[in-house]
Short mmCIF file of C-alpha atoms in Angstrom, two decimals:
data_model
loop_
_atom_site.label_atom_id
_atom_site.label_comp_id
_atom_site.label_asym_id
_atom_site.label_seq_id
_atom_site.Cartn_x
_atom_site.Cartn_y
_atom_site.Cartn_z
CA MET N 629 3.60 -5.13 -28.41
CA ASN N 630 2.46 -3.37 -25.62
CA MET N 631 1.88 -5.35 -21.87
CA TRP N 632 -0.93 -4.20 -20.67
CA ILE N 633 0.00 -3.24 -16.23
CA ALA N 634 -2.51 -4.93 -13.87
CA THR N 635 -3.15 -3.93 -10.69
CA ALA N 636 -3.00 -6.76 -7.73
CA GLN N 637 -6.44 -6.41 -6.84
CA GLN N 638 -7.28 -7.12 -10.93
CA MET N 639 -5.22 -10.16 -10.58
CA ARG N 640 -6.62 -11.59 -7.08
CA GLU N 641 -9.61 -10.65 -8.67
CA THR N 642 -8.87 -12.32 -11.86
CA ASP N 643 -7.77 -15.43 -10.19
CA ARG N 644 -10.81 -15.81 -8.11
CA ILE N 645 -12.84 -15.59 -11.11
CA ALA N 646 -11.27 -18.26 -12.83
CA ILE N 647 -11.04 -21.19 -9.62
CA GLN N 648 -14.79 -20.01 -8.53
CA GLU N 649 -16.54 -19.69 -11.58
CA ARG N 650 -15.05 -21.30 -14.50
CA GLY N 651 -14.04 -24.96 -12.71
CA ILE N 652 -9.86 -24.57 -12.28
CA PRO N 653 -8.65 -26.15 -9.98
CA SER N 654 -6.47 -23.47 -7.94
CA THR N 655 -3.48 -26.51 -7.48
CA ASP N 656 -3.58 -26.38 -11.69
CA LEU N 657 -2.25 -22.78 -11.61
CA MET N 658 0.29 -22.55 -8.96
CA GLU N 659 1.66 -26.05 -10.28
CA ARG N 660 1.86 -24.18 -13.93
CA ALA N 661 3.42 -20.90 -12.12
CA ALA N 662 5.71 -23.02 -10.53
CA ALA N 663 7.00 -25.74 -13.54
CA ALA N 664 7.94 -21.28 -14.82
CA LEU N 665 9.93 -20.62 -11.99
CA ALA N 666 11.24 -23.50 -12.44
CA GLU N 667 11.93 -23.18 -15.55
CA GLU N 668 14.21 -20.24 -15.03
CA VAL N 669 15.95 -21.62 -12.26
CA MET N 670 16.76 -23.86 -14.72
CA SER N 671 17.99 -21.40 -17.13
CA LEU N 672 20.56 -19.94 -14.79
CA ALA N 673 21.81 -23.07 -13.81
CA GLY N 674 23.24 -24.00 -16.76
CA ASP N 675 22.83 -27.55 -18.16
CA CYS N 676 23.38 -29.46 -15.63
CA ALA N 677 21.95 -30.08 -11.69
CA GLY N 678 22.97 -28.15 -8.87
CA ARG N 679 21.84 -26.46 -5.75
CA VAL N 680 18.92 -24.80 -5.14
CA VAL N 681 16.94 -22.22 -1.72
CA CYS N 682 13.46 -21.83 -2.36
CA PHE N 683 12.53 -19.05 0.35
CA CYS N 684 8.66 -19.86 0.65
CA GLY N 685 6.33 -17.81 2.38
CA PRO N 686 3.09 -19.20 3.93
CA GLY N 687 0.49 -17.91 1.68
CA ASN N 688 -0.39 -18.53 -2.02
CA ASN N 689 3.45 -17.14 -3.19
CA GLY N 690 5.22 -19.84 -0.96
CA GLY N 691 2.78 -22.32 -2.36
CA ASP N 692 4.13 -21.82 -5.95
CA GLY N 693 8.17 -21.92 -4.50
CA VAL N 694 6.66 -25.75 -2.71
CA ALA N 695 5.60 -26.49 -5.81
CA CYS N 696 9.08 -25.52 -7.92
CA ALA N 697 10.43 -26.75 -5.38
CA ARG N 698 9.32 -30.52 -6.34
CA GLN N 699 9.80 -29.82 -9.78
CA LEU N 700 13.44 -28.98 -10.04
CA LEU N 701 13.81 -32.08 -6.79
CA GLU N 702 12.05 -34.42 -9.87
CA ALA N 703 14.44 -32.95 -12.40
CA GLY N 704 17.42 -34.30 -10.14
CA PHE N 705 18.34 -30.73 -8.01
CA GLU N 706 19.89 -30.46 -4.99
CA VAL N 707 16.80 -28.54 -3.37
CA ARG N 708 16.34 -27.51 0.04
CA CYS N 709 12.79 -25.62 0.99
CA VAL N 710 12.24 -23.54 3.29
CA LEU N 711 9.37 -22.07 5.66
CA VAL N 712 9.85 -18.90 6.38
CA GLY N 713 7.17 -17.90 8.42
CA SER N 714 4.48 -19.95 10.53
CA HIS N 715 3.13 -23.76 9.44
CA GLU N 716 -0.63 -22.34 11.45
CA LYS N 717 -1.18 -19.79 9.02
CA MET N 718 0.01 -21.68 5.50
CA THR N 719 -2.89 -21.69 3.25
CA GLN N 720 -4.54 -25.06 2.29
CA ASP N 721 -2.50 -25.50 -1.76
CA THR N 722 0.57 -24.54 0.80
CA ARG N 723 -0.08 -27.39 2.28
CA ALA N 724 -1.19 -29.47 -0.65
CA MET N 725 2.09 -28.20 -1.97
CA GLU N 726 3.88 -29.22 1.31
CA ALA N 727 2.23 -33.07 0.89
CA LYS N 728 3.58 -33.66 -2.60
CA LEU N 729 6.80 -32.09 -1.87
CA ALA N 730 7.15 -34.72 0.91
CA ALA N 731 5.47 -37.42 -1.04
CA ALA N 732 8.13 -36.86 -3.82
CA GLY N 733 11.03 -36.82 -1.02
CA GLY N 734 11.94 -33.65 -0.13
CA LYS N 735 11.11 -31.61 3.17
CA LEU N 736 9.60 -28.16 3.76
CA GLU N 737 11.64 -27.16 6.57
CA PRO N 738 11.57 -24.51 8.98
CA PHE N 739 13.44 -21.66 8.39
CA GLN N 740 16.92 -21.29 10.90
CA PRO N 741 19.17 -18.56 9.66
CA ASP N 742 21.33 -19.48 13.09
CA ASP N 743 21.89 -22.95 11.39
CA ALA N 744 25.20 -22.77 10.54
CA GLU N 745 25.37 -26.04 8.24
CA PHE N 746 22.20 -24.46 6.57
CA ALA N 747 23.89 -21.03 6.04
CA ALA N 748 27.74 -22.75 4.69
CA TRP N 749 24.95 -25.11 2.26
CA CYS N 750 23.18 -21.91 0.79
CA LEU N 751 26.19 -20.59 -0.35
CA GLU N 752 27.13 -23.31 -2.04
CA ALA N 753 23.57 -23.35 -4.05
CA ASN N 754 23.57 -21.89 -7.68
CA VAL N 755 20.90 -20.49 -7.53
CA MET N 756 18.24 -19.27 -4.91
CA VAL N 757 14.03 -19.30 -5.12
CA ASP N 758 12.38 -15.40 -3.58
CA ALA N 759 8.44 -16.87 -2.91
CA LEU N 760 7.84 -15.01 0.62
CA PHE N 761 4.90 -12.48 -0.82
CA GLY N 762 4.11 -12.00 -4.13
CA ILE N 763 1.76 -9.39 -4.85
CA GLY N 764 -0.13 -9.10 -1.72
CA LEU N 765 2.40 -7.06 0.15
CA ASN N 766 1.50 -3.89 1.81
CA SER N 767 3.61 -3.14 4.71
CA ASP N 768 7.58 -3.04 6.03
CA ILE N 769 9.65 -6.25 5.38
CA ARG N 770 9.97 -7.29 9.34
CA GLY N 771 11.80 -10.40 11.30
CA ASP N 772 12.58 -13.99 9.52
CA ALA N 773 11.60 -12.65 6.30
CA LEU N 774 13.75 -9.71 6.05
CA THR N 775 16.32 -11.99 7.30
CA ALA N 776 15.81 -14.16 4.47
CA VAL N 777 15.96 -11.25 2.03
CA HIS N 778 19.23 -10.01 3.98
CA MET N 779 20.63 -13.54 2.87
CA MET N 780 19.28 -13.52 -0.72
CA ASN N 781 20.83 -9.65 -1.13
CA THR N 782 24.14 -10.77 0.13
CA CYS N 783 24.48 -14.39 -1.07
CA ASP N 784 26.26 -13.39 -4.17
CA ILE N 785 23.33 -16.17 -5.84
CA PRO N 786 21.26 -15.06 -8.33
CA VAL N 787 17.64 -15.20 -7.02
CA VAL N 788 14.80 -16.29 -9.17
CA SER N 789 11.28 -14.17 -7.77
CA ALA N 790 8.24 -15.40 -7.67
CA ASP N 791 5.35 -12.85 -9.76
CA ILE N 792 7.27 -9.66 -8.12
CA PRO N 793 10.30 -9.58 -6.19
CA SER N 794 9.91 -9.84 -2.10
CA GLY N 795 9.45 -6.32 -0.38
CA VAL N 796 8.45 -4.84 -3.75
CA GLU N 797 4.63 -2.74 -3.31
CA THR N 798 2.35 -3.84 -6.65
CA ASP N 799 1.24 -1.10 -7.78
CA THR N 800 3.93 1.52 -6.97
CA GLY N 801 7.13 0.31 -7.22
CA ARG N 802 8.37 1.59 -3.44
CA VAL N 803 9.98 -0.43 -1.54
CA LEU N 804 8.60 -1.67 1.27
CA GLY N 805 11.51 -1.51 4.28
CA GLU N 806 14.19 -3.72 2.38
CA ALA N 807 13.41 -5.80 -0.98
CA VAL N 808 15.18 -9.03 -2.86
CA HIS N 809 17.94 -8.16 -5.72
CA ALA N 810 16.52 -10.75 -8.20
CA ALA N 811 18.50 -11.01 -11.02
CA ARG N 812 14.78 -13.08 -12.62
CA THR N 813 11.43 -12.28 -12.36
CA VAL N 814 8.34 -14.58 -13.11
CA THR N 815 5.27 -13.42 -12.88
CA PHE N 816 2.40 -14.33 -14.13
CA THR N 817 -0.70 -13.56 -17.17
CA LEU N 818 0.47 -9.57 -16.93
CA PRO N 819 3.22 -7.78 -15.74
CA LYS N 820 2.20 -5.47 -12.99
CA ALA N 821 3.42 -1.42 -12.34
CA GLY N 822 5.74 -2.58 -9.38
CA HIS N 823 8.36 -4.45 -11.38
CA TYR N 824 9.05 -1.55 -13.80
CA VAL N 825 8.80 1.83 -12.23
CA GLY N 826 9.83 3.35 -8.91
CA LYS N 827 13.07 1.91 -6.68
CA GLY N 828 11.61 -1.63 -6.90
CA GLY N 829 11.56 -1.40 -11.28
CA LEU N 830 15.62 -1.42 -9.86
CA CYS N 831 14.85 -4.84 -8.38
CA THR N 832 13.26 -7.23 -11.41
CA GLY N 833 15.99 -8.39 -13.19
CA LYS N 834 14.89 -9.89 -16.20
CA LEU N 835 10.92 -10.33 -16.78
CA THR N 836 9.55 -13.23 -17.45
CA VAL N 837 5.40 -13.03 -18.36
CA ALA N 838 4.41 -16.31 -17.18
CA ASP N 839 0.86 -17.75 -18.75
CA ILE N 840 -0.30 -20.34 -16.38
CA GLY N 841 -4.01 -20.85 -17.69
CA ILE N 842 -6.16 -17.72 -16.82
CA PRO N 843 -8.60 -17.90 -19.51
CA LYS N 844 -8.14 -14.87 -22.61
CA ASP N 845 -11.53 -13.49 -22.05
CA LEU N 846 -11.27 -13.12 -18.05
CA VAL N 847 -7.52 -11.51 -19.11
CA ASP N 848 -9.05 -9.64 -22.08
CA ALA N 849 -11.66 -8.35 -19.90
CA LEU N 850 -9.68 -6.20 -17.53
CA ASP N 851 -9.90 -2.46 -17.75
CA CYS N 852 -6.15 -1.88 -17.24
CA PRO N 853 -5.20 2.41 -18.13
CA VAL N 854 -1.15 1.15 -17.51
CA SER N 855 0.91 0.24 -20.29
CA THR N 856 4.58 -0.67 -21.25
CA VAL N 857 5.82 0.52 -24.68
CA GLU N 858 7.46 -2.09 -26.72
CA ALA N 859 9.03 -1.85 -29.95
CA ALA N 860 6.38 -3.39 -31.88
CA ASP N 861 4.22 -0.19 -30.89
CA VAL N 862 6.71 2.27 -32.48
CA ARG N 863 5.90 2.20 -35.80
CA LEU N 864 6.25 5.11 -38.49
CA PRO N 865 4.29 5.54 -41.23
CA ARG N 866 5.85 5.33 -44.79
CA ARG N 867 6.51 8.44 -46.54
CA PRO N 868 4.59 9.16 -50.07
CA LEU N 869 6.76 9.47 -52.83
CA ASP N 870 5.55 13.03 -53.87
CA ALA N 871 6.15 14.62 -50.36
CA HIS N 872 7.83 17.64 -49.76
CA LYS N 873 8.81 19.09 -47.27
CA GLY N 874 6.01 20.80 -45.69
CA ASP N 875 4.10 18.08 -45.25
CA PHE N 876 6.41 16.80 -42.55
CA GLY N 877 5.76 19.26 -40.16
CA ARG N 878 6.26 23.17 -39.46
CA CYS N 879 8.15 22.60 -36.02
CA ALA N 880 8.97 25.97 -33.85
CA ILE N 881 12.09 26.08 -31.00
CA LEU N 882 12.11 29.29 -28.50
CA GLY N 883 15.04 28.96 -26.59
CA GLY N 884 18.38 29.36 -25.03
CA CYS N 885 20.53 32.37 -23.53
CA VAL N 886 23.80 33.14 -22.66
CA GLY N 887 25.57 30.48 -21.58
CA TYR N 888 22.76 28.72 -22.53
CA THR N 889 23.53 28.12 -26.41
CA GLY N 890 23.52 24.77 -26.33
CA ALA N 891 19.86 22.91 -25.55
CA PRO N 892 17.64 24.64 -28.33
CA VAL N 893 21.02 23.99 -31.81
CA LEU N 894 20.08 20.13 -29.27
CA ALA N 895 16.43 20.15 -29.54
CA ALA N 896 16.59 21.78 -33.09
CA GLN N 897 19.17 18.91 -34.62
CA ALA N 898 17.01 16.48 -32.93
CA ALA N 899 13.94 17.53 -34.66
CA VAL N 900 15.70 17.22 -38.38
CA ARG N 901 16.98 13.91 -37.31
CA SER N 902 13.49 12.92 -36.40
CA GLY N 903 11.81 14.09 -39.80
CA ALA N 904 10.40 17.04 -39.46
CA GLY N 905 10.17 19.30 -42.23
CA LEU N 906 10.85 22.83 -41.31
CA VAL N 907 12.73 23.55 -37.85
CA SER N 908 12.69 27.58 -36.92
CA VAL N 909 14.66 28.10 -33.68
CA GLY N 910 14.06 32.07 -32.06
CA VAL N 911 17.50 32.28 -29.78
CA PRO N 912 17.56 35.58 -28.38
CA THR N 913 20.16 38.22 -30.50
CA PRO N 914 23.90 37.87 -28.41
CA ILE N 915 23.49 34.08 -29.28
CA TRP N 916 22.25 33.81 -32.57
CA ALA N 917 25.52 33.84 -34.33
CA VAL N 918 26.19 30.99 -32.31
CA ALA N 919 23.06 28.97 -32.87
CA ALA N 920 23.76 29.99 -36.47
CA ALA N 921 27.25 28.29 -37.20
CA LYS N 922 25.73 24.82 -35.20
CA LEU N 923 22.85 24.49 -37.19
CA ASP N 924 22.60 23.73 -40.66
CA GLU N 925 18.93 22.20 -42.07
CA ALA N 926 17.55 24.55 -39.08
CA MET N 927 16.25 27.95 -39.51
CA PRO N 928 17.54 30.30 -36.65
CA TYR N 929 16.28 33.78 -35.97
CA PRO N 930 17.47 36.69 -33.53
CA LEU N 931 14.88 37.78 -31.24
CA PRO N 932 14.78 40.65 -28.76
CA ALA N 933 17.11 40.20 -25.70
CA GLY N 934 17.78 42.11 -22.04
CA LYS N 935 20.84 42.90 -20.58
CA GLU N 936 21.08 39.61 -18.82
CA GLY N 937 21.21 37.67 -22.58
CA GLN N 938 18.07 36.83 -22.09
CA LEU N 939 14.98 37.16 -23.84
CA SER N 940 13.14 40.07 -23.22
CA LEU N 941 9.34 41.18 -23.32
CA GLU N 942 9.42 43.23 -26.67
CA ALA N 943 10.59 39.19 -27.63
CA GLY N 944 6.82 38.79 -28.61
CA GLU N 945 5.64 40.03 -31.17
CA VAL N 946 7.97 38.47 -33.60
CA ILE N 947 7.59 34.63 -31.43
CA HIS N 948 3.94 35.65 -32.67
CA HIS N 949 5.17 37.14 -36.34
CA LYS N 950 6.74 34.15 -36.32
CA LEU N 951 4.87 31.47 -35.06
CA ALA N 952 2.16 32.35 -38.40
CA GLY N 953 1.80 28.74 -40.25
CA CYS N 954 3.76 26.82 -37.90
CA GLY N 955 1.75 23.07 -36.49
CA VAL N 956 3.08 23.27 -33.21
CA CYS N 957 6.19 24.86 -30.80
CA LEU N 958 8.59 23.93 -28.58
CA ILE N 959 9.55 26.41 -25.29
CA GLY N 960 12.12 26.12 -22.70
CA PRO N 961 15.82 24.28 -24.21
CA GLY N 962 18.24 27.07 -21.73
CA LEU N 963 15.91 30.25 -21.75
CA GLY N 964 17.11 30.33 -18.36
CA ARG N 965 15.28 31.82 -15.21
CA GLY N 966 14.68 34.92 -15.16
CA ASN N 967 10.87 37.00 -14.30
CA GLY N 968 10.42 38.54 -17.98
CA VAL N 969 11.62 35.02 -19.51
CA ALA N 970 9.26 33.66 -17.10
CA ALA N 971 6.38 36.61 -18.34
CA VAL N 972 7.32 35.96 -21.72
CA VAL N 973 6.14 32.14 -21.13
CA ARG N 974 3.65 32.87 -19.76
CA HIS N 975 1.99 35.15 -22.30
CA LEU N 976 2.76 32.68 -24.82
CA LEU N 977 0.76 30.66 -23.71
CA HIS N 978 -2.49 32.25 -22.93
CA GLU N 979 -2.12 34.11 -26.72
CA ILE N 980 -1.26 30.94 -29.11
CA HIS N 981 -3.43 28.23 -29.88
CA ILE N 982 -1.34 25.45 -31.44
CA PRO N 983 0.41 22.02 -29.71
CA VAL N 984 3.13 23.93 -27.04
CA ILE N 985 5.52 21.68 -25.30
CA LEU N 986 7.30 22.74 -22.14
CA ASP N 987 11.21 21.20 -21.53
CA ALA N 988 13.45 23.31 -18.32
CA ASP N 989 12.59 26.71 -18.14
CA GLY N 990 9.64 26.50 -19.80
CA ILE N 991 8.52 24.01 -17.40
CA ASN N 992 10.21 26.40 -14.57
CA ALA N 993 7.98 29.68 -16.01
CA LEU N 994 4.98 27.96 -14.43
CA GLU N 995 6.25 27.74 -10.76
CA GLY N 996 3.45 29.56 -8.84
CA HIS N 997 1.17 29.86 -12.00
CA ILE N 998 0.09 26.50 -12.77
CA ASP N 999 -3.55 28.56 -13.34
CA VAL N 1000 -1.99 29.40 -17.34
CA LEU N 1001 -2.01 25.99 -17.82
CA ASP N 1002 -5.31 25.07 -16.71
CA ALA N 1003 -5.89 27.94 -18.74
CA ARG N 1004 -4.89 26.25 -22.41
CA GLN N 1005 -7.59 22.75 -22.04
CA GLY N 1006 -8.79 22.06 -24.69
CA LEU N 1007 -5.34 22.29 -26.33
CA HIS N 1008 -2.37 20.09 -26.25
CA THR N 1009 -0.05 20.82 -24.34
CA VAL N 1010 3.23 18.28 -23.72
CA LEU N 1011 4.94 19.00 -20.33
CA THR N 1012 8.12 17.41 -19.94
CA PRO N 1013 9.83 17.63 -15.86
CA HIS N 1014 12.42 15.69 -14.55
CA ASP N 1015 11.34 15.63 -10.49
CA GLY N 1016 12.96 18.83 -9.58
CA GLU N 1017 11.16 19.84 -12.51
CA PHE N 1018 7.30 18.38 -11.14
CA ALA N 1019 8.02 19.02 -7.67
CA ARG N 1020 8.63 23.23 -8.58
CA LEU N 1021 5.43 22.20 -10.06
CA GLY N 1022 2.98 21.06 -7.20
CA GLY N 1023 3.66 17.60 -8.40
CA ASP N 1024 4.23 15.41 -5.52
CA LEU N 1025 6.98 12.53 -5.29
CA SER N 1026 7.05 12.59 -1.62
CA ASP N 1027 5.49 8.90 -1.18
CA GLY N 1028 7.27 7.36 -3.87
CA ASP N 1029 4.73 6.56 -6.68
CA ARG N 1030 5.67 7.81 -9.47
CA LEU N 1031 3.52 6.11 -12.16
CA GLY N 1032 0.09 7.45 -8.84
CA ALA N 1033 1.79 10.93 -9.35
CA ALA N 1034 2.16 11.60 -13.09
CA ARG N 1035 -1.39 10.17 -13.96
CA ARG N 1036 -3.08 12.85 -10.87
CA PHE N 1037 -1.28 15.70 -12.43
CA ALA N 1038 -2.11 15.32 -16.03
CA MET N 1039 -6.04 14.46 -15.22
CA GLU N 1040 -6.20 17.16 -13.37
CA HIS N 1041 -4.43 20.12 -15.21
CA THR N 1042 -5.98 19.07 -18.60
CA CYS N 1043 -2.06 17.79 -20.51
CA CYS N 1044 -0.18 15.68 -21.48
CA LEU N 1045 3.03 14.99 -18.35
CA VAL N 1046 6.49 13.08 -19.10
CA LEU N 1047 7.65 12.44 -15.89
CA LYS N 1048 11.25 12.00 -17.17
CA GLY N 1049 14.18 9.52 -15.13
CA HIS N 1050 14.28 5.35 -15.50
CA ARG N 1051 11.33 4.21 -16.56
CA THR N 1052 9.82 7.31 -17.73
CA ILE N 1053 5.95 7.67 -17.63
CA THR N 1054 3.69 9.92 -19.94
CA ALA N 1055 0.16 10.09 -19.22
CA PHE N 1056 -2.65 11.80 -19.96
CA PRO N 1057 -5.78 13.60 -18.93
CA ASP N 1058 -7.89 10.49 -19.74
CA GLY N 1059 -6.00 9.06 -16.87
CA THR N 1060 -3.75 6.28 -19.74
CA ALA N 1061 0.32 6.39 -18.78
CA TYR N 1062 2.79 4.30 -20.35
CA ILE N 1063 5.61 3.10 -18.74
CA ASN N 1064 8.53 3.48 -20.94
CA THR N 1065 11.01 0.54 -21.72
CA THR N 1066 14.31 2.06 -23.21
CA GLY N 1067 17.39 4.08 -21.84
CA ASN N 1068 20.23 3.97 -19.61
CA PRO N 1069 22.01 5.81 -17.27
CA GLY N 1070 24.96 6.71 -19.90
CA MET N 1071 21.76 9.52 -20.75
CA ALA N 1072 22.25 11.39 -17.86
CA LYS N 1073 24.08 13.36 -19.30
CA GLY N 1074 23.51 17.66 -19.68
CA GLY N 1075 21.25 18.19 -22.83
CA SER N 1076 19.84 14.57 -23.26
CA GLY N 1077 16.22 16.05 -22.03
CA ASP N 1078 16.71 18.73 -24.82
CA VAL N 1079 16.55 15.74 -27.31
CA LEU N 1080 13.39 14.61 -26.05
CA ALA N 1081 11.96 17.53 -26.59
CA GLY N 1082 12.99 17.82 -30.26
CA VAL N 1083 11.95 14.35 -31.02
CA ILE N 1084 8.54 14.56 -29.25
CA LEU N 1085 7.82 18.53 -31.50
CA SER N 1086 9.55 16.59 -34.25
CA LEU N 1087 6.64 13.74 -34.30
CA LEU N 1088 3.74 15.69 -33.30
CA GLY N 1089 5.25 18.20 -36.31
CA GLN N 1090 4.63 15.10 -37.86
CA GLY N 1091 1.03 15.49 -38.09
CA LEU N 1092 1.02 12.33 -35.45
CA PRO N 1093 -1.66 12.38 -31.97
CA ALA N 1094 0.23 12.74 -28.76
CA ARG N 1095 -1.31 9.81 -27.58
CA GLN N 1096 1.36 7.92 -30.78
CA ALA N 1097 3.10 10.49 -31.11
CA VAL N 1098 4.83 10.96 -26.86
CA PRO N 1099 5.38 6.98 -26.02
CA MET N 1100 6.75 6.85 -29.15
CA ALA N 1101 9.14 9.68 -29.11
CA VAL N 1102 10.37 9.25 -25.90
CA TRP N 1103 10.69 5.15 -26.82
CA LEU N 1104 12.93 6.54 -29.44
CA HIS N 1105 15.50 8.81 -27.65
CA GLY N 1106 16.03 5.60 -25.42
CA ALA N 1107 16.39 3.76 -27.93
CA ALA N 1108 18.61 5.76 -29.40
CA GLY N 1109 20.58 5.87 -26.32
CA ASP N 1110 20.76 2.05 -26.03
CA LEU N 1111 22.30 2.03 -29.39
CA CYS N 1112 24.81 4.63 -27.95
CA ALA N 1113 25.72 2.38 -25.00
CA GLN N 1114 26.20 -0.11 -26.88
CA GLU N 1115 28.34 0.95 -29.46
CA ILE N 1116 30.93 3.34 -27.52
CA GLY N 1117 29.91 2.53 -23.92
CA GLU N 1118 28.03 4.52 -21.22
CA TYR N 1119 30.34 6.74 -19.76
CA GLY N 1120 31.92 8.35 -22.85
CA MET N 1121 28.42 8.89 -24.86
CA THR N 1122 26.70 12.16 -25.36
CA PRO N 1123 23.18 13.92 -26.76
CA THR N 1124 24.80 14.74 -30.00
CA ASP N 1125 25.71 11.13 -30.02
CA VAL N 1126 22.07 10.20 -29.33
CA VAL N 1127 20.71 12.48 -31.87
CA ALA N 1128 23.22 10.68 -34.69
CA ALA N 1129 21.59 7.84 -33.52
CA LEU N 1130 18.35 8.59 -34.72
CA PRO N 1131 18.45 7.95 -38.12
CA ARG N 1132 19.34 4.21 -37.25
CA VAL N 1133 16.47 3.37 -34.82
CA ILE N 1134 13.81 5.45 -36.82
CA LYS N 1135 14.59 3.50 -39.77
CA GLU N 1136 13.47 -0.32 -38.22
CA SER N 1137 10.17 1.63 -37.05
CA VAL N 1138 9.37 1.93 -40.54
CA GLU N 1139 5.81 0.09 -41.72
#
C-alpha cells in the first residue's frame, strides 16, 4: 500500500514520545536500527563475511553506525568504525554504543583521512556504512564530514546509508553541498520526502523501511499529507457484463496544429488504450486528414484554423457544440503558442463547466493570466506541467523544493497539479500530495507527456474521483514505461510503445 511520508520533526517527536512517555529505552531503538543496517550490509557483502568501514557522526545517527559496527564484528566481519567529528559532542546513546563496541573487541577510532594505511584498508572494503548525520542535517556539509562523503563517493564500494544519505535534506530532497550516493538506504519507521524527490532522491538507492519498535498507534496518529503511490494502490473496478461504451466516459481532446500532428493522436490513443468509452479529437482543419488517418478508434473532427495552421477564434463556437454531452476535456497537446490559440483556451476555461486537463500549450495559455485558472474554483482543473511550464505559471523551483512548490501552487490556485519529472508529484488543493514511484529515463522523449495526459483524461472520464484517477494515471503511465524499458531498453522505447504497453499494466490492476 502507499507509504506515508513523514517529516523530520514528526520522526523526532514520535521518537521522543516513545522514549519519554512510553518508556522504551532509546538504546533498544538504536540496537534495532543497527540490526536493520547490519542485515542490509550482510546482504550486500554476500555469503562470506568481509571488510566494512562505518563512518559515524557524534549524534544518534552515528550511534546507529557504531552499534551496526559491533553487530557486524560479532558476525565475523572485519570492521573499522570511524568517528567523523568531535568525541566531546557524542550523545549519551552513542557513547553507550562505543562502550559496547569496545567490550566486543572493537574500537571507535578518529577519522584520519591522510593516514595512508587507513586509506588502503578502506579501498579493500566490501561495504561502507554512512552514519554521519541522518535526518537532522540542515546546512551544507563541511570539513572532515565532506572529506568522508568524498571518500564514500569515489571508492567504487557500495554504501549503506542510515536513515537518509548524508547531505540530503530530509523534507525537501535538496542536496546540502554534497551527498552520499548510497547503493542502499535503511530508513526507520516511515520514509521521508528526501528519499524520493529532488536531487537527493537520486542518492537513495534501494530503500528499505525498517520497523525499530515505535508503537503502531503513535505512527498511525501521525498527520502525513504526503504519500507514495505503490502498485497495491492502483486498483481499477471490474466492468459489469452489461456495460456499453457510454458507461466509460465521453472524453474530448482539443489539440494539434501544423507541425504538431502527433501530440493529440498520442493522447487519444492513450485514452482509448486505458479504457475510455468514447474519445473525440478536435484539431485544426489543415491537419484533420492526418489525424483521421492515424486514429481508428477515436473520432477526429476539424476545427476552424488561421493561416498559421492553429485554432482560430471562430473555433470556440464549434467546440462548444462538440463538447455537449462530454464529461471531461483535455486541452493543449500540440496546440502551438500563438495569441489566438491562447485566447481560445482562456475563453473555453471561462465557458465550459466540466473537468478540464490542461497540458502543454494549454498550460502556456495561462502565462500572465493565472486569474483565469483561479476563476475556475469549484471545478476540477488538472494541470500537467514540466518544470519550464510550471515556471511560466508562476511556480518557483529556485530553492530546489519541488514537493513544497507543487503543494503551495495547488493550494493557492485550487487545482490539481501534476509536476512532471523524476518522481512526478501530484498535489491537491487541500495540501495532500502523492509521489510517484514508477518511470525511467527512457520516457524522456517528446510525446510522453501527451500519453500521460490521455491516461488522466481516460480515468477521469470513466468516473473515478480525481484523487484516485490522477495519481493512478501517473503510476500506470510510468509502469507502462518501465515495462517497455525492461523489454526493449530505454534508448529505443517510444511513447507509442508506452501506449501499447498500457493494457498489460492495466490488466494487472483490475480488481
